[in-house]
CSV table of C-alpha atoms in Angstrom, one decimal:
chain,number,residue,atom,x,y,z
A,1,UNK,CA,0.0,0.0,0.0
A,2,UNK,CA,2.9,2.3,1.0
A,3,UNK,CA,4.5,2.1,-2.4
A,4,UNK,CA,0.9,2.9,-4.4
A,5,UNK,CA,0.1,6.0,-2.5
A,6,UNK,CA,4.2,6.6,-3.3
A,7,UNK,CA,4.1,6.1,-7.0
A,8,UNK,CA,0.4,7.7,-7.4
A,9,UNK,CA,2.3,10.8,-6.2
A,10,UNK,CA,5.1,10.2,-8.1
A,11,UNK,CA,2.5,10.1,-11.1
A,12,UNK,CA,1.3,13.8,-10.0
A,13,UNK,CA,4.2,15.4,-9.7
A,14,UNK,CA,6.0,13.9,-12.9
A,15,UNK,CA,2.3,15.4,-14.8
A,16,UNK,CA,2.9,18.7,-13.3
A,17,UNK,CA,6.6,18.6,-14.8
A,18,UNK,CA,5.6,17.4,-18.1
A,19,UNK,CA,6.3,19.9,-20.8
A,20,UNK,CA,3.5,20.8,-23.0
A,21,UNK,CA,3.5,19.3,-26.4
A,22,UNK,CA,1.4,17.5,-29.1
A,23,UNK,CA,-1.8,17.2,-27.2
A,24,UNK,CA,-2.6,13.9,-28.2
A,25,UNK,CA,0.6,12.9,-27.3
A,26,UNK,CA,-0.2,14.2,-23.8
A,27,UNK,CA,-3.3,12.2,-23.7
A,28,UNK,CA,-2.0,9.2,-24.4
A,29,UNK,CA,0.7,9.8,-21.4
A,30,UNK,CA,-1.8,10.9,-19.2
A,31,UNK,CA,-4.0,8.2,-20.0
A,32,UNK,CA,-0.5,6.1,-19.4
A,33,UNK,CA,-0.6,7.0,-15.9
A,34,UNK,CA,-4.0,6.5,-15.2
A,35,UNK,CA,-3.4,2.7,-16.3
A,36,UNK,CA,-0.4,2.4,-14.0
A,37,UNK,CA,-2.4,3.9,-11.1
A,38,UNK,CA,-5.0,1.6,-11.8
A,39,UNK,CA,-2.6,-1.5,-11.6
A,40,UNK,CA,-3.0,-1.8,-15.6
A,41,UNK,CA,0.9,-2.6,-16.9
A,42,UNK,CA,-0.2,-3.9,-19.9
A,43,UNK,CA,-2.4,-0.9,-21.1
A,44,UNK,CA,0.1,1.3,-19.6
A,45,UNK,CA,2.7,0.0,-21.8
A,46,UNK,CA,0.5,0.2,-24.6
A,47,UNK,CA,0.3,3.8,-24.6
A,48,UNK,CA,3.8,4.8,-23.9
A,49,UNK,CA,4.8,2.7,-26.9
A,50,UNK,CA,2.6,4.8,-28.8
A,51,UNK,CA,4.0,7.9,-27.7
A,52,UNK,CA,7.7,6.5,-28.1
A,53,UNK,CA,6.8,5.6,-31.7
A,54,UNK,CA,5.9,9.3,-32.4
A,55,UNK,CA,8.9,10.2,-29.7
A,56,UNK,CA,11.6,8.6,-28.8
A,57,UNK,CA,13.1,10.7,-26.1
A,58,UNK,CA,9.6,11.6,-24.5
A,59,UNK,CA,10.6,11.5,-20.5
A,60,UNK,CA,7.1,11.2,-19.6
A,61,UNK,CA,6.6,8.2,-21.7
A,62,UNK,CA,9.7,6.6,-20.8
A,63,UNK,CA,9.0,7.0,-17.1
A,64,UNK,CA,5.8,5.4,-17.2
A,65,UNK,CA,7.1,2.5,-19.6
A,66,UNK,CA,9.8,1.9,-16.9
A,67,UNK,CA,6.9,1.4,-14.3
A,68,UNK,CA,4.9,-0.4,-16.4
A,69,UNK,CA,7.8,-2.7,-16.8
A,70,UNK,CA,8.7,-3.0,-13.6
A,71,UNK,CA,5.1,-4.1,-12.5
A,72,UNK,CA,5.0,-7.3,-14.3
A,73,UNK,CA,8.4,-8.3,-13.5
A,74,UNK,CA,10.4,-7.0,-16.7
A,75,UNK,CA,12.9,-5.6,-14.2
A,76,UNK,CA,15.8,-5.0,-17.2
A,77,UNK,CA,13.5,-3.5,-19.8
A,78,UNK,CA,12.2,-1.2,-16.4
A,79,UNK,CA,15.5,-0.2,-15.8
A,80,UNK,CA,16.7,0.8,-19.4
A,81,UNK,CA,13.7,2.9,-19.9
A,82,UNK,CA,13.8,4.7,-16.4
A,83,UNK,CA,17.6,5.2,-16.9
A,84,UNK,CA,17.1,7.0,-20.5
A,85,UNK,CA,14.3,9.3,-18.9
A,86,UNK,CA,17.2,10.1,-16.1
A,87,UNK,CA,19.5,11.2,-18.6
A,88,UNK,CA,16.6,13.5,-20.7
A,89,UNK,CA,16.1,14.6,-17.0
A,90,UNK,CA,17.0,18.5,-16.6
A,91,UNK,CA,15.6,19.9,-13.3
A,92,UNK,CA,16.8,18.8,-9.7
A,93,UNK,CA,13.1,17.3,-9.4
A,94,UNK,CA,12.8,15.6,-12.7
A,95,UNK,CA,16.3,14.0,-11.7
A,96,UNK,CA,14.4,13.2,-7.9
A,97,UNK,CA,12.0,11.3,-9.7
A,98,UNK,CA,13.3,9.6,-12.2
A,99,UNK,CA,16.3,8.3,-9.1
A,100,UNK,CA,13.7,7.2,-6.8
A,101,UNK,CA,12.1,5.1,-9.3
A,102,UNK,CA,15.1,3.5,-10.6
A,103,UNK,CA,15.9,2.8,-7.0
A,104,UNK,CA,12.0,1.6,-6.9
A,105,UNK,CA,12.6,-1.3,-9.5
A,106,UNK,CA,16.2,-2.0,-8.2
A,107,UNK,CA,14.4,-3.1,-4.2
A,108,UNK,CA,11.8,-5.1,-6.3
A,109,UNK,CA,14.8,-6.7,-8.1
A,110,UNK,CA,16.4,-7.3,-4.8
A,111,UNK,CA,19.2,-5.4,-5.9
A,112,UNK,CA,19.7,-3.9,-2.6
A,113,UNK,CA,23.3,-1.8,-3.0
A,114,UNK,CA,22.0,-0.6,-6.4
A,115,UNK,CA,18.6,0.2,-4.6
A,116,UNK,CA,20.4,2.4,-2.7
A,117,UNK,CA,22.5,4.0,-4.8
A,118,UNK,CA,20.0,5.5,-6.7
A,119,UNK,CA,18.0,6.7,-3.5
A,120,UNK,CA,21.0,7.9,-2.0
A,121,UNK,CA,21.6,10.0,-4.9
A,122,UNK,CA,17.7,11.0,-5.1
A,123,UNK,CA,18.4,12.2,-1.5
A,124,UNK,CA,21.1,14.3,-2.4
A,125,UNK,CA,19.3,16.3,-4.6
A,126,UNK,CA,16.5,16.3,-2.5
A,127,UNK,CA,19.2,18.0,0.1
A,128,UNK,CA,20.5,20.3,-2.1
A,129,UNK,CA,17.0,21.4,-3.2
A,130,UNK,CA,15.4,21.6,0.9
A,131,UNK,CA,12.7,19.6,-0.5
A,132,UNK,CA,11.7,17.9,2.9
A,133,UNK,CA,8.8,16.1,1.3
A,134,UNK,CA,11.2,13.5,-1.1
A,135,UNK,CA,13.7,13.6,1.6
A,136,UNK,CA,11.5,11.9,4.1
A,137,UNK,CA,10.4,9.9,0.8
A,138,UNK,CA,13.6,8.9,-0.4
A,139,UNK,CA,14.7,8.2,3.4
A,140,UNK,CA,11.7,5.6,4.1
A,141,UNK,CA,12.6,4.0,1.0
A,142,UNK,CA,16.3,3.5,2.3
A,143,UNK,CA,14.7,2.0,5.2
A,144,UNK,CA,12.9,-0.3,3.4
A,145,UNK,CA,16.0,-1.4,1.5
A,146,UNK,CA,17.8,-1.9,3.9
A,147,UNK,CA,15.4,-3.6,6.3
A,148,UNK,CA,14.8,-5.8,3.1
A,149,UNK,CA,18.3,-6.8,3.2
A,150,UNK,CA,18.4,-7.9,6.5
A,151,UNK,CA,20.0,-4.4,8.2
A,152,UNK,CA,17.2,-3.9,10.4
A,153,UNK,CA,19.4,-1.7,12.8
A,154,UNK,CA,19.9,0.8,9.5
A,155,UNK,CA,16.7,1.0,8.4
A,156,UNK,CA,15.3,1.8,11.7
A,157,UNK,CA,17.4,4.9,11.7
A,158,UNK,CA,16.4,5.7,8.4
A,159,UNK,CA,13.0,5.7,9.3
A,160,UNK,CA,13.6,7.7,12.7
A,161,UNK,CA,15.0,10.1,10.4
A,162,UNK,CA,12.4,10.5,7.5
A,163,UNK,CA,9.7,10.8,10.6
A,164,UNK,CA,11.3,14.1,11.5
A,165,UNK,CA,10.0,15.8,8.4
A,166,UNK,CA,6.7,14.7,8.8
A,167,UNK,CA,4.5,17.2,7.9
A,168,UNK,CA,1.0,16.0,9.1
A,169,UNK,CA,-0.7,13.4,10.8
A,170,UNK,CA,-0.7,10.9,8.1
A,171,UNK,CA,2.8,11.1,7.1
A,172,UNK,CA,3.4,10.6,11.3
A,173,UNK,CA,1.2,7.8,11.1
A,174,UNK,CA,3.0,5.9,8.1
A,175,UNK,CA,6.5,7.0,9.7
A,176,UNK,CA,5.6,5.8,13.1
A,177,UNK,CA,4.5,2.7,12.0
A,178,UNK,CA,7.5,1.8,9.8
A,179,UNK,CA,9.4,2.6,13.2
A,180,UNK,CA,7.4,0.2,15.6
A,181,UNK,CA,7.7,-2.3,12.6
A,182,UNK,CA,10.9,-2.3,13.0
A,183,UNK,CA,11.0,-2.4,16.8
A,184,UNK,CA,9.3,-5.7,16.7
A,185,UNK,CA,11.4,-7.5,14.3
A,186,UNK,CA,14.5,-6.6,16.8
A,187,UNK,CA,12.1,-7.9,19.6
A,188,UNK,CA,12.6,-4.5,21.0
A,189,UNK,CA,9.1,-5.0,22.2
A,190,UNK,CA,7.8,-1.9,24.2
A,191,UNK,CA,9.4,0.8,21.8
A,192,UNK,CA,7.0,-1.2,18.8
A,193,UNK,CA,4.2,-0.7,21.1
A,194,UNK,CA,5.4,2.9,21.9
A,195,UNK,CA,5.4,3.6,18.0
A,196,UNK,CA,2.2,1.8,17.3
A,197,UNK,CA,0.7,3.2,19.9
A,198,UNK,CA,1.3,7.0,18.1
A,199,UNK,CA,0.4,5.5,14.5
A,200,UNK,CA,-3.1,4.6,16.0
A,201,UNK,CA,-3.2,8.2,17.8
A,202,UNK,CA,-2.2,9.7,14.5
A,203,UNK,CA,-5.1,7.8,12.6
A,204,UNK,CA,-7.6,8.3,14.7
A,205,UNK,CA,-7.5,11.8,14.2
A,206,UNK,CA,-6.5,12.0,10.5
A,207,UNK,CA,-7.1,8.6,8.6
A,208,UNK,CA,-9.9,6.8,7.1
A,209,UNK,CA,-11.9,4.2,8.8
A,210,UNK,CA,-9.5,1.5,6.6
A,211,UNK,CA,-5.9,2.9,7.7
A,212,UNK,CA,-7.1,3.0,11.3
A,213,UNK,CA,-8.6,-0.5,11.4
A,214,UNK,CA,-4.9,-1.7,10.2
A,215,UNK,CA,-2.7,0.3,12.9
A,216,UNK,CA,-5.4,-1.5,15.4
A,217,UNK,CA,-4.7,-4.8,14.2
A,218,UNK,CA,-0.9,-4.1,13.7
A,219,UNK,CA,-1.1,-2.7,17.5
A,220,UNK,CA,-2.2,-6.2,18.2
A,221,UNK,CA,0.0,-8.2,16.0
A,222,UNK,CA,3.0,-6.4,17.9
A,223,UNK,CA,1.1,-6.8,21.3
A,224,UNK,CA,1.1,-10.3,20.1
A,225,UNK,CA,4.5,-10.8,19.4
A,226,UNK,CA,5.3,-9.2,22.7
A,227,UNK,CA,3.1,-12.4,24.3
A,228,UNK,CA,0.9,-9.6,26.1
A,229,UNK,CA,-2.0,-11.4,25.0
A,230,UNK,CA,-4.5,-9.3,26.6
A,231,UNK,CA,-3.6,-6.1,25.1
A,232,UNK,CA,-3.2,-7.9,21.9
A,233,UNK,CA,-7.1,-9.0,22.4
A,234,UNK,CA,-8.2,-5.5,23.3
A,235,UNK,CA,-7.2,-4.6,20.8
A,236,UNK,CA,-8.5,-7.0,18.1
A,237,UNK,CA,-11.3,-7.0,19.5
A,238,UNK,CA,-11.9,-2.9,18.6
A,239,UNK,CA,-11.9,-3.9,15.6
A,240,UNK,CA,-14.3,-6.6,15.6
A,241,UNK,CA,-16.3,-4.4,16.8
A,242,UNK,CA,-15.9,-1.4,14.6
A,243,UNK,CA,-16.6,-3.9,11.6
A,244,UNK,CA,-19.5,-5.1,13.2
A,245,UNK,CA,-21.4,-1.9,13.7
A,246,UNK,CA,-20.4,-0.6,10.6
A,247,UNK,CA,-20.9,-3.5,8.2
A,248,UNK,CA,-17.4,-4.0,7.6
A,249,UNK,CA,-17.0,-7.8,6.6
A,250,UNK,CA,-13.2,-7.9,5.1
A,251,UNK,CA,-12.0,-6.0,8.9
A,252,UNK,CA,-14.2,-8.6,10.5
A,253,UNK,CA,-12.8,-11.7,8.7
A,254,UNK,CA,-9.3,-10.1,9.4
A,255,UNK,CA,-10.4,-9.5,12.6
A,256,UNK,CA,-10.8,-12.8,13.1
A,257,UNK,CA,-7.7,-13.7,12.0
A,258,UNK,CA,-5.0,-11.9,13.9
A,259,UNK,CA,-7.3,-12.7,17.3
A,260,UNK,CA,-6.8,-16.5,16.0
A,261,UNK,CA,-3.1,-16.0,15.9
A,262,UNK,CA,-3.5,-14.3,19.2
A,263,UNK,CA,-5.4,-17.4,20.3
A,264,UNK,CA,-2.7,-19.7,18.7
A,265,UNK,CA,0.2,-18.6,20.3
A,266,UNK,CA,-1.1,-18.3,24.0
A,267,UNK,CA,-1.8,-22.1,23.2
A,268,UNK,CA,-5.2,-21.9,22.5
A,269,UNK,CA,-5.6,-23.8,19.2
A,270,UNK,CA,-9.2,-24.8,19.3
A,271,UNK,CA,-10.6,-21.6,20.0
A,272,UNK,CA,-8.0,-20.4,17.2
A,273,UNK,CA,-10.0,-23.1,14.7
A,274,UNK,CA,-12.8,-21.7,15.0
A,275,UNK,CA,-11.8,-18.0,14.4
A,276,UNK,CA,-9.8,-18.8,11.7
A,277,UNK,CA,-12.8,-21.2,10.1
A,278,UNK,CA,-15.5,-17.6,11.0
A,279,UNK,CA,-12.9,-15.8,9.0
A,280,UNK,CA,-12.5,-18.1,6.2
A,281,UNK,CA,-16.3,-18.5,5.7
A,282,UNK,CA,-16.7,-14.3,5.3
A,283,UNK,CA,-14.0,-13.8,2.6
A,284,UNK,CA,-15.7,-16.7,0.5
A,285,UNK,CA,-18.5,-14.6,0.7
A,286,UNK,CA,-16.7,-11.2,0.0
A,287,UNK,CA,-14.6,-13.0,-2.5
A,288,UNK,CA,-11.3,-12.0,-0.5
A,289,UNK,CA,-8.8,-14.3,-1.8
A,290,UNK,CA,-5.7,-13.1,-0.4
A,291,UNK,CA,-6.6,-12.7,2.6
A,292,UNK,CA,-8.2,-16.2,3.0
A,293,UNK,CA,-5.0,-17.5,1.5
A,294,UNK,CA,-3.2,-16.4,4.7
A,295,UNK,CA,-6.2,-17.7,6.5
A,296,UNK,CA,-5.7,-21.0,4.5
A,297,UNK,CA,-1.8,-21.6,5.6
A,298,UNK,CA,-2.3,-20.2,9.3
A,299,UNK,CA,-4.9,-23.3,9.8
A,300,UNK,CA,-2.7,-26.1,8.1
A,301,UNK,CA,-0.1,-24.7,10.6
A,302,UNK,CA,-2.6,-25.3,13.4
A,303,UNK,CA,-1.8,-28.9,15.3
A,304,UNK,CA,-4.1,-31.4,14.4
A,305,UNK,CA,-7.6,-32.1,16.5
């Protein structure tokens, strides 16, 4: 989710830089974006090869063929196109972009050091330029690299970093949240509960009902983790609750689910069962496969009755 909301604004900015030009050509771009934003890679490639065909150095198009490319896989093809946009690249910011999205496909890649290269350099600029907003930008996404890796210890540093140019509550939500991630992977259990604890705080008063459901759940998960099961069941159980009264079956199911892992690991396992088969029963009926794929594996990893 982090990285849509990224690249949709990614998509913005690069449309406000885009030069004006043949307006049909600037239709098909925009319509280019409009595919990627939708998750649409092949009709997103589509029209940036028809705007390549009538221009062959057209940044825009060549940016949003690079993404294109890099969401179905085609990392090598993502890279060549995003590095020739770099190079028609003539403003600090079009240089920002074009970086951060090389360094985008590079993590997907799991070319971590080149990852980083390019982000590094997109920070730079960023720097140089006293734009805070790509700097906390390109600093999460170092994080992420590097916690990717395995440098956990880096990344969280990265992260408390970029939360210092936070600029309102949601960006301190997401920042917060990246930092009590972290916390919990180094088992550093009550500074993840100290972060999470702010996310929720942050989206209560400025997310959507969706975002604060998650840092709820993620609150638990970490409480969880932390074998404080009854702070992990409090607050589980908010969400149950919030889903319930406001008809919302997929944070019900999922619900479920993290108070069946709750369940599971304070050695529960038949009162885990059941949760886990409530859960799977309402995303059959929502159609939410991915989320009853997770359902699917937690219960074979239940012992058997």
């Amino acid at each position: 989710m982090r990285l849509r909301v990224f690249l949709f604004a990614v998509m913005v900015a690069a449309s406000t830089l885009a030069q004006a030009g043949d307006d049909n050509l600037a239709e098909k771009i925009a319509a280019c974006n409009r595919a990627i934003g939708e998750g649409d890679a092949s009709k997103a490639l589509a029209f940036a090869e028809q705007v390549l065909k009538q221009d062959k150095s057209n940044r825009q198009a060549l940016l949003c063929k690079g993404r294109a490319h890099g969401g179905t896989g085609q990392f090598d093809q993502a890279i060549n196109a995003l590095m020739a946009a770099e190079k028609l690249s003539s403003t600090p910011m079009e240089h920002i972009i074009a970086l951060t999205l090389i360094g985008n496909v590079q993590k997907s890649a799991q070319h971590y050091p080149e990852a980083l290269a390019a982000y590094q350099q997109s920070l730079a600029l960023a720097k140089s330029t006293n734009d805070s907003n790509f700097q906390r930008i390109d600093l999460n996404l170092i994080g992420d690299t590097m916690v990717a890796s395995g440098d956990l210890k880096g990344g969280l540093q990265h992260y408390l970093q970029g939360s210092t140019l936070a600029a309102n509550d949601n960006e301190r939500a997401d920042g917060f949240a990246r930092i009590a991630s972290t916390y919990s992977s180094l088992q550093q259990h009550d500074q993840a509960v100290e972060y999470q604890l702010k996310a929720v705080l942050m989206q209560e008063r400025a997310g959507d009902l969706d975002q604060f459901c998650h840092a709820n759940l993620e609150l638990g998960r970490i409480y969880t983790s932390a074998q404080d099961y009854p702070n992990a069941e409090k607050y589980i159980q908010k969400v149950i609750k919030i889903a319930k009264d406001q008809s919302g079956a997929y944070w019900e199911a999922k619900g479920y689910y993290y108070l069946a892992l709750a369940k599971a690991a304070s050695q529960h396992p038949d009162e885990a069962r059941q949760l886990l088969a409530d859960a799977q029963h309402i995303t059959q009926d929502i159609g939410a496969e991915s989320l009853g794929d997770e359902i699917a594996r937690s219960q074979q990893s239940l012992p058997r009755q």
